[in-house]
mmCIF file of C-alpha atoms in Angstrom:
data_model
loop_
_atom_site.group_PDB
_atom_site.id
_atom_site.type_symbol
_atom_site.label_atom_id
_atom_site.label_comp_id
_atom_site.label_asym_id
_atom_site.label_seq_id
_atom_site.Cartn_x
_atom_site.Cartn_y
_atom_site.Cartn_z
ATOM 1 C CA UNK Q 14 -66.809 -43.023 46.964
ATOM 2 C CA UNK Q 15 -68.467 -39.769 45.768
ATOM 3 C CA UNK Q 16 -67.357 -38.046 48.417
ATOM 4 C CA UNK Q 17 -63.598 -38.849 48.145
ATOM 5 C CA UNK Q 18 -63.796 -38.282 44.638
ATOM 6 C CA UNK Q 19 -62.568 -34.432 46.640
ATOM 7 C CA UNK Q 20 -59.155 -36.184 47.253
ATOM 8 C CA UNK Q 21 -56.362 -36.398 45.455
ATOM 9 C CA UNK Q 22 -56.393 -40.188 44.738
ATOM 10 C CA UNK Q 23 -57.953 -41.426 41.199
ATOM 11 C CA UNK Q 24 -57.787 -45.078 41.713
ATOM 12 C CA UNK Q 25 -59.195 -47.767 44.051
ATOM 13 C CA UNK Q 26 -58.677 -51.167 45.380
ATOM 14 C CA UNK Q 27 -61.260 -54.068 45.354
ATOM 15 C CA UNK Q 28 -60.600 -57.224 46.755
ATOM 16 C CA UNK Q 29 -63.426 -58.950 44.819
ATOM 17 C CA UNK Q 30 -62.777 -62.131 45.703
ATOM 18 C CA UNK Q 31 -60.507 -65.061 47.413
ATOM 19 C CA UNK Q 32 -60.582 -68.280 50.076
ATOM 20 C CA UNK Q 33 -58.095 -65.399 52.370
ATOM 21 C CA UNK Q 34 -60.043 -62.322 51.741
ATOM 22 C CA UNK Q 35 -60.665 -60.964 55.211
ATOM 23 C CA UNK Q 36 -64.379 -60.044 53.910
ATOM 24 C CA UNK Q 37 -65.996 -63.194 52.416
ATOM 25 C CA UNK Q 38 -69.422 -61.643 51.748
ATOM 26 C CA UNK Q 39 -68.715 -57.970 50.450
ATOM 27 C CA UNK Q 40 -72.968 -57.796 49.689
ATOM 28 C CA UNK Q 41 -72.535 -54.527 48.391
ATOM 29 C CA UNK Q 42 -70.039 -55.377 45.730
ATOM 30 C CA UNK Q 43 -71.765 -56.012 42.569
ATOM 31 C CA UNK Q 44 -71.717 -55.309 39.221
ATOM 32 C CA UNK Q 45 -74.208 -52.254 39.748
ATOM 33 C CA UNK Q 46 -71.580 -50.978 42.134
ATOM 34 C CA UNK Q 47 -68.604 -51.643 39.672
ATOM 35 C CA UNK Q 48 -69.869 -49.144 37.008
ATOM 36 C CA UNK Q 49 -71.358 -47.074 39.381
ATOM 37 C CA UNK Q 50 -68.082 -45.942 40.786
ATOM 38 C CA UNK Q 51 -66.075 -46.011 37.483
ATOM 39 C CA UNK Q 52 -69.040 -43.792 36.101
ATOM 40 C CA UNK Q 53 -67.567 -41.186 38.844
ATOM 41 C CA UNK Q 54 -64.263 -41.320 37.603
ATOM 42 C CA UNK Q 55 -62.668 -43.933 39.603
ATOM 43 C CA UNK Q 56 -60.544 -46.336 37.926
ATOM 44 C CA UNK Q 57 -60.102 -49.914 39.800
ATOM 45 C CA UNK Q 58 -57.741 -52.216 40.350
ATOM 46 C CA UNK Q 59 -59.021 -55.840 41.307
ATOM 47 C CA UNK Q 60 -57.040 -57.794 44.101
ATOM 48 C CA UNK Q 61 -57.600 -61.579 44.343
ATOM 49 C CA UNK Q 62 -56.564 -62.620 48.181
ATOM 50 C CA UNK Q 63 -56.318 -66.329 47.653
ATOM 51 C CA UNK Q 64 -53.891 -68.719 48.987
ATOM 52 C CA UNK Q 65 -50.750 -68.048 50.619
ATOM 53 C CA UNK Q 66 -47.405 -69.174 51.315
ATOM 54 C CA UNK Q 67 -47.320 -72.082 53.584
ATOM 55 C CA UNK Q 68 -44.672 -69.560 55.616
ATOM 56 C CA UNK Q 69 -47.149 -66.393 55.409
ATOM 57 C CA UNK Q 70 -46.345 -64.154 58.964
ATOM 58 C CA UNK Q 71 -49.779 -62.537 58.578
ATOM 59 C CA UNK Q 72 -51.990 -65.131 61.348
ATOM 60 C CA UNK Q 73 -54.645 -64.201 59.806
ATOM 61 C CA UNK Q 74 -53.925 -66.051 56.688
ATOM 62 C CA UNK Q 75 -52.320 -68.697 58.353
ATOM 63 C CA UNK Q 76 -55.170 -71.013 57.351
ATOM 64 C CA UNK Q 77 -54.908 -70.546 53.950
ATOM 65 C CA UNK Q 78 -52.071 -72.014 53.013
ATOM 66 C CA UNK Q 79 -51.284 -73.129 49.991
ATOM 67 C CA UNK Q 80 -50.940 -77.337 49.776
ATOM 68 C CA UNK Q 81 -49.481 -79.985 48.519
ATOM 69 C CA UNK Q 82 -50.654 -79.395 44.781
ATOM 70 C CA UNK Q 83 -49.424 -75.680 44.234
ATOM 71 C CA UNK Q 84 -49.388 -75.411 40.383
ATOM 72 C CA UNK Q 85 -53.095 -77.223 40.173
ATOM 73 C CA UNK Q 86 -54.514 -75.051 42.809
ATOM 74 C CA UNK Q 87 -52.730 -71.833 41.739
ATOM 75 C CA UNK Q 88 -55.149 -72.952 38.158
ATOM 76 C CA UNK Q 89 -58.166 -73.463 39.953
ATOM 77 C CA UNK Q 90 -58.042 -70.339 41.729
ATOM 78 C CA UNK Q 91 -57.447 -68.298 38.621
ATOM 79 C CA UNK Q 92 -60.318 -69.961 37.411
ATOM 80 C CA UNK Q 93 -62.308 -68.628 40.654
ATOM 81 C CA UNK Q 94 -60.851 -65.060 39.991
ATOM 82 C CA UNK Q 95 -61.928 -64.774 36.406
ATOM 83 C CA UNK Q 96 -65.245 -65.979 36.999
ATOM 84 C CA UNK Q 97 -66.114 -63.515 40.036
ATOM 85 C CA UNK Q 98 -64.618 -60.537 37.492
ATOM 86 C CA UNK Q 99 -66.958 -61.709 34.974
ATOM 87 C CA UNK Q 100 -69.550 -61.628 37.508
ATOM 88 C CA UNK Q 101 -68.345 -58.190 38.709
ATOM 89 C CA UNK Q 102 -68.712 -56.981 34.910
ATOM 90 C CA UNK Q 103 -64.647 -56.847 34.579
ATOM 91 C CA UNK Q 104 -64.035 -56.998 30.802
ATOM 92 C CA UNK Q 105 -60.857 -59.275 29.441
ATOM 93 C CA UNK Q 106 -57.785 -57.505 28.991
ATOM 94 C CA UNK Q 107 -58.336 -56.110 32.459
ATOM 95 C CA UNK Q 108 -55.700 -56.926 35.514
ATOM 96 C CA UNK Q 109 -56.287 -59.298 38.219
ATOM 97 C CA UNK Q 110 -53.609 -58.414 40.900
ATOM 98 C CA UNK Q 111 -53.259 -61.780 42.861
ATOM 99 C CA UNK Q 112 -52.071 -60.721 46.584
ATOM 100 C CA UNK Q 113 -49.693 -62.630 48.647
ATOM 101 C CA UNK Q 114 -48.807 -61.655 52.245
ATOM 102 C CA UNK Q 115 -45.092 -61.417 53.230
ATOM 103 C CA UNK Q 116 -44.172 -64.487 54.019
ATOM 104 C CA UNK Q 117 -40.593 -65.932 56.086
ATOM 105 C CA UNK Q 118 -37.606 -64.659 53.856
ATOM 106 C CA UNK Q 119 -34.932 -67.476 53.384
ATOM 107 C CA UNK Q 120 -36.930 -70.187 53.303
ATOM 108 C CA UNK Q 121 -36.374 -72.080 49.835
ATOM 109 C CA UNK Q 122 -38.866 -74.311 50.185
ATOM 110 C CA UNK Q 123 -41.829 -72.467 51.023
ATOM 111 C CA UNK Q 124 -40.702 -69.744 48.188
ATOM 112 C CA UNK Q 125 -40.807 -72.648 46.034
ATOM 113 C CA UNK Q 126 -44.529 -73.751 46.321
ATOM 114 C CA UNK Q 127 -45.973 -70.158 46.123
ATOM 115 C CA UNK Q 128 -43.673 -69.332 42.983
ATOM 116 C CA UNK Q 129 -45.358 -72.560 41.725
ATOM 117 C CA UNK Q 130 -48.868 -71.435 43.136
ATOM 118 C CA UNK Q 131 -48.395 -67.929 41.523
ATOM 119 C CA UNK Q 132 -47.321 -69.507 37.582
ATOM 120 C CA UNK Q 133 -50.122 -71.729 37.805
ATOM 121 C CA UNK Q 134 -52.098 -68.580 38.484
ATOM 122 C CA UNK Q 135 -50.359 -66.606 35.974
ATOM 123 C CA UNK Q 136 -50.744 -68.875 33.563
ATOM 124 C CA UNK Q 137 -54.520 -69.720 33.709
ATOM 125 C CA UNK Q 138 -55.785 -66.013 34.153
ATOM 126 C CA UNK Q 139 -53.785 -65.155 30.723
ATOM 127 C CA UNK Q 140 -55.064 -68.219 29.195
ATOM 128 C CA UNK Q 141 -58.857 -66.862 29.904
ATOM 129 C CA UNK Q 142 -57.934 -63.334 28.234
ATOM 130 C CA UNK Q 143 -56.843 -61.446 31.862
ATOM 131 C CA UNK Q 144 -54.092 -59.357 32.486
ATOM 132 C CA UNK Q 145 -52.062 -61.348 35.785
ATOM 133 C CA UNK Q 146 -50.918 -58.448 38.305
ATOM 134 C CA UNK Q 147 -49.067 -59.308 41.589
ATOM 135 C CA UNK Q 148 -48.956 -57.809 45.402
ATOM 136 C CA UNK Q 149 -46.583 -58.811 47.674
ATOM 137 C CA UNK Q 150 -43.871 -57.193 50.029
ATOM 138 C CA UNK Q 151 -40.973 -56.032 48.342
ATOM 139 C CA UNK Q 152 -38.498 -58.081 50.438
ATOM 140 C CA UNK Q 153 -40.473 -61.423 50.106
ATOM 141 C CA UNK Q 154 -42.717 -61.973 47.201
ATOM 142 C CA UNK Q 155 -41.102 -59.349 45.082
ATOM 143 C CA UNK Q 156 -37.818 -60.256 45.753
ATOM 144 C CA UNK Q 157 -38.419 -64.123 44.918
ATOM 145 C CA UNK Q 158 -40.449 -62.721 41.512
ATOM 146 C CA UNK Q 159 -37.651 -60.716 40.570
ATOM 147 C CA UNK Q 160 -35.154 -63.273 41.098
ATOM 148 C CA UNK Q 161 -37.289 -65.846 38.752
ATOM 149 C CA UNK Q 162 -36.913 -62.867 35.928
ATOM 150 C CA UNK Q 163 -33.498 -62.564 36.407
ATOM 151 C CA UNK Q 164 -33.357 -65.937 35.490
ATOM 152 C CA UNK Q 165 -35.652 -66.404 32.742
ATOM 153 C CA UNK Q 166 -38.366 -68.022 34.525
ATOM 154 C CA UNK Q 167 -41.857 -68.101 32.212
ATOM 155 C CA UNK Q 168 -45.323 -67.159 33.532
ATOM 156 C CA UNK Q 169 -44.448 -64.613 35.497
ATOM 157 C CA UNK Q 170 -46.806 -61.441 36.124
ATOM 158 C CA UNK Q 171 -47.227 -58.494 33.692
ATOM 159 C CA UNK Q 172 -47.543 -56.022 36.492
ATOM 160 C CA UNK Q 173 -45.716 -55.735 39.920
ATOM 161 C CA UNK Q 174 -47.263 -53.868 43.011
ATOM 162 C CA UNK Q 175 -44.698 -54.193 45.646
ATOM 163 C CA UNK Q 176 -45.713 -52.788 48.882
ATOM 164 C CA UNK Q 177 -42.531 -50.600 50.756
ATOM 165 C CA UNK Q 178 -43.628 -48.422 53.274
ATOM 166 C CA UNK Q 179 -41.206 -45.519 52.612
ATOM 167 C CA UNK Q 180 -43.538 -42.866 53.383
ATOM 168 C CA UNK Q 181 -43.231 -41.376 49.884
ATOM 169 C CA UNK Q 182 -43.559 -42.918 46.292
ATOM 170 C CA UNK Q 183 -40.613 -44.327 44.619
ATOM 171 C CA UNK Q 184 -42.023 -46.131 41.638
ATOM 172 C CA UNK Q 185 -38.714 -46.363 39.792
ATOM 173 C CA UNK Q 186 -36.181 -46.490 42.159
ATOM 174 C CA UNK Q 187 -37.422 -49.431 44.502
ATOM 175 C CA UNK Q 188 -33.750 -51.534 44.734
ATOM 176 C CA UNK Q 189 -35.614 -54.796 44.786
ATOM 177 C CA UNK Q 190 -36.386 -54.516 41.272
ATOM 178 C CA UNK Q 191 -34.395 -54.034 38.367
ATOM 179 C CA UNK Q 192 -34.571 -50.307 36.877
ATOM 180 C CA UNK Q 193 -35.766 -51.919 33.609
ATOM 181 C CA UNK Q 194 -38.292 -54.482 35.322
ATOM 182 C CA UNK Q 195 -41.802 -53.891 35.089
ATOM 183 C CA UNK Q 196 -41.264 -51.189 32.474
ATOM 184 C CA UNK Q 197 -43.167 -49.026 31.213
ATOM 185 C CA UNK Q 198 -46.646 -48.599 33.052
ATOM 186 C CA UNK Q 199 -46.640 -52.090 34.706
ATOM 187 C CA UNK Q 200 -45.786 -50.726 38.482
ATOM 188 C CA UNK Q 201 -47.657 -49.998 41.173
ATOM 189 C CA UNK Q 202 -45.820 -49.097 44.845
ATOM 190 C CA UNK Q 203 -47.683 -48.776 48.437
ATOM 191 C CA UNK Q 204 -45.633 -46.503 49.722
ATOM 192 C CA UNK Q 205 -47.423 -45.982 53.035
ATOM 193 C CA UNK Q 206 -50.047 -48.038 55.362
ATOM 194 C CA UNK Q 207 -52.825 -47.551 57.598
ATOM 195 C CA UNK Q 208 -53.185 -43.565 57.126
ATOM 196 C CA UNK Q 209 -56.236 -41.785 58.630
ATOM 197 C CA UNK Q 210 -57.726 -39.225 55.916
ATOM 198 C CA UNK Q 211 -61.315 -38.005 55.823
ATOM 199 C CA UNK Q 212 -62.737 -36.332 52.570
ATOM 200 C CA UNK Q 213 -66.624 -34.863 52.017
ATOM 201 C CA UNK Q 214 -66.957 -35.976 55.567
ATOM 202 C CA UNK Q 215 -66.067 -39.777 55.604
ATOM 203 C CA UNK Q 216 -63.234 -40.720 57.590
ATOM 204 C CA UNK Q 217 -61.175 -44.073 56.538
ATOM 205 C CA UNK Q 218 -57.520 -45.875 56.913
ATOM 206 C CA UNK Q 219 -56.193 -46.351 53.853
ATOM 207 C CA UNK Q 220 -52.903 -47.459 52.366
ATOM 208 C CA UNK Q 221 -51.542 -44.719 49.755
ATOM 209 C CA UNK Q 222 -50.218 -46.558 46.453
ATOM 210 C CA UNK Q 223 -48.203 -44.483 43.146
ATOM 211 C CA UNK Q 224 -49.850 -46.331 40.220
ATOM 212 C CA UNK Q 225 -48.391 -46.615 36.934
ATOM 213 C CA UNK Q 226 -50.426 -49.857 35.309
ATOM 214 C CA UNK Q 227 -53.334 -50.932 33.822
ATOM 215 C CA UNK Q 228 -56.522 -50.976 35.166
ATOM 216 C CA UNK Q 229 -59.775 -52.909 35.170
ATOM 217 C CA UNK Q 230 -62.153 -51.553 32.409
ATOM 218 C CA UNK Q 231 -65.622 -52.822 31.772
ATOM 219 C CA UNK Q 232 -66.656 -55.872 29.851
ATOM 220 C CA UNK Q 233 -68.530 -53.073 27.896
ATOM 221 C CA UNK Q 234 -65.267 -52.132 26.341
ATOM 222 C CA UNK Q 235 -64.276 -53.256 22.790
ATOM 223 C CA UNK Q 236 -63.162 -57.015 23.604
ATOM 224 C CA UNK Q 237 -59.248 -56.947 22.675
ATOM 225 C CA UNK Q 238 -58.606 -53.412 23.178
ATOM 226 C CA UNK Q 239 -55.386 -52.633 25.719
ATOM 227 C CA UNK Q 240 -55.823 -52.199 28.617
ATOM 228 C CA UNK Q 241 -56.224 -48.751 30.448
ATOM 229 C CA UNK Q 242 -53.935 -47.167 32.496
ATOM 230 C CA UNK Q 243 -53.394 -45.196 35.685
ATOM 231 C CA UNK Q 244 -50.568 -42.835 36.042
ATOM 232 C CA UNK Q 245 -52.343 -41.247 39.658
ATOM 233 C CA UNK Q 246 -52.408 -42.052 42.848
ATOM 234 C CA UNK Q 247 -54.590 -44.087 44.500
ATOM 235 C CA UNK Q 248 -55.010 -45.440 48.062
ATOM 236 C CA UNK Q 249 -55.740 -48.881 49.302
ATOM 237 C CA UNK Q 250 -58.089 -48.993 52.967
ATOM 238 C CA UNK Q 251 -56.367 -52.424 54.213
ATOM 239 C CA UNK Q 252 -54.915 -53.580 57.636
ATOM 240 C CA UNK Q 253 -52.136 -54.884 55.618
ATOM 241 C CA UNK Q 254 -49.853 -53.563 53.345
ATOM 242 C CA UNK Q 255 -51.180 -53.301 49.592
ATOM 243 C CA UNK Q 256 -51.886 -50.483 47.003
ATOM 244 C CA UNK Q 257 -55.448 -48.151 46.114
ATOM 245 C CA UNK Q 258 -58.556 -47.238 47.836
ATOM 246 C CA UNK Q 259 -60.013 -50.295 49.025
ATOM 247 C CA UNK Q 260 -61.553 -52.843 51.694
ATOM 248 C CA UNK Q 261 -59.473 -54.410 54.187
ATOM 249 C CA UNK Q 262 -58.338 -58.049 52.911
#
């Protein structure tokens, strides 16, 4: 991390915790490591990989599907994911981006449950004093999200990341979304996956993200301050498409 600080990206991803991260253990992920890094200058952006839609496409995640209780899980898991930011030293106010995986577009049913998995999630983590942020590909989860807007749905997220591999940013001209959605400074877009870029001498695949949102600030902060935001760019090390510097999920 101090070596990249040489590149041109200012913000990073960490999947801190999950049932589908691809990393269960992350040892070196700690609160010591938290401010250590945003003493350098990086800013962070937490990504919860929890359940996923019963129709994900990822195999991977494929075992993590959400069940038969979507809203009561989505709560329990939001519980999970503000008690491993608390352990992380992640003040309130700060963003939890819950990802889900692109799942099987036109299927009503499945889109069903994980809107229902994703409210209950919504809901909880702004009930505990968290910011809810959501990941997802702009043809699937986004799509579905934006749809629920359109219609007035409640507990929706405050932040959208959508995840378009266009090979350039386009923050506010993505045609999923509405040009007024997720306005002002609540967007993030992964414009590109899996790129090779070393920096300082350390080589890694990341995914390059355009971030206009809030990010994570410590629990150090005044308690019910706004949150902090990122106008940079960041990049995201995943297998999978998602936004910032970070570990594969």
């Amino acid at each position: 991390m101090r070596a990249w600080r040489g590149s041109p990206y200012g913000a990073v991803g960490i999947y801190f915790a999950g049932r589908g991260r691809g990393c269960p253990g992350q040892r070196e992920l700690d609160s010591g490591w938290v401010a250590s890094v945003q003493a350098m200058g990086w800013r962070l952006l937490p990504v919860f990989v929890g359940s996923q839609a019963p129709c994900v496409e990822a195999p991977a995640k494929k075992p993590f599907a959400i069940g038969s209780d979507p809203w009561g899980q989505g709560t329990r898991e939001a519980g999970d994911a503000v008690r491993a930011a608390r352990a992380l030293g992640l003040g309130t106010s700060s963003p939890l981006y819950l990802d889900i995986e692109a799942y099987r577009p036109g299927d009503a049913q499945c889109a069903a449950t994980t809107l229902s998995f994703v409210r209950g999630w919504n809901r909880e983590v702004r009930r505990l004093g968290y910011l809810p942020g959501f990941y997802s590909s702009a043809d699937t989860g986004v799509r579905d999200i934006e749809a629920q807007r359109k219609a007035g749905t409640a507990d929706l997220p405050a932040v959208m990341w959508f995840a378009r591999w266009l090979g350039k940013p386009a923050l506010t001209t993505e045609t999923t979304l509405a040009p007024a959605a997720w306005t002002p400074h609540a967007r993030i877009h992964q414009y590109a996956g899996n790129v090779a870029e070393s920096y300082g001498g350390h080589r890694l695949v990341i995914d390059r993200n355009a971030v206009d949102a809030p990010v994570a600030r410590l629990a150090t902060v005044r308690a019910g301050s706004s949150p902090a935001f990122s106008t940079s760019t960041s990049t995201s090390a995943s297998t999978s498409p998602s936004t910032s510097t970070s570990a594969s999920p």
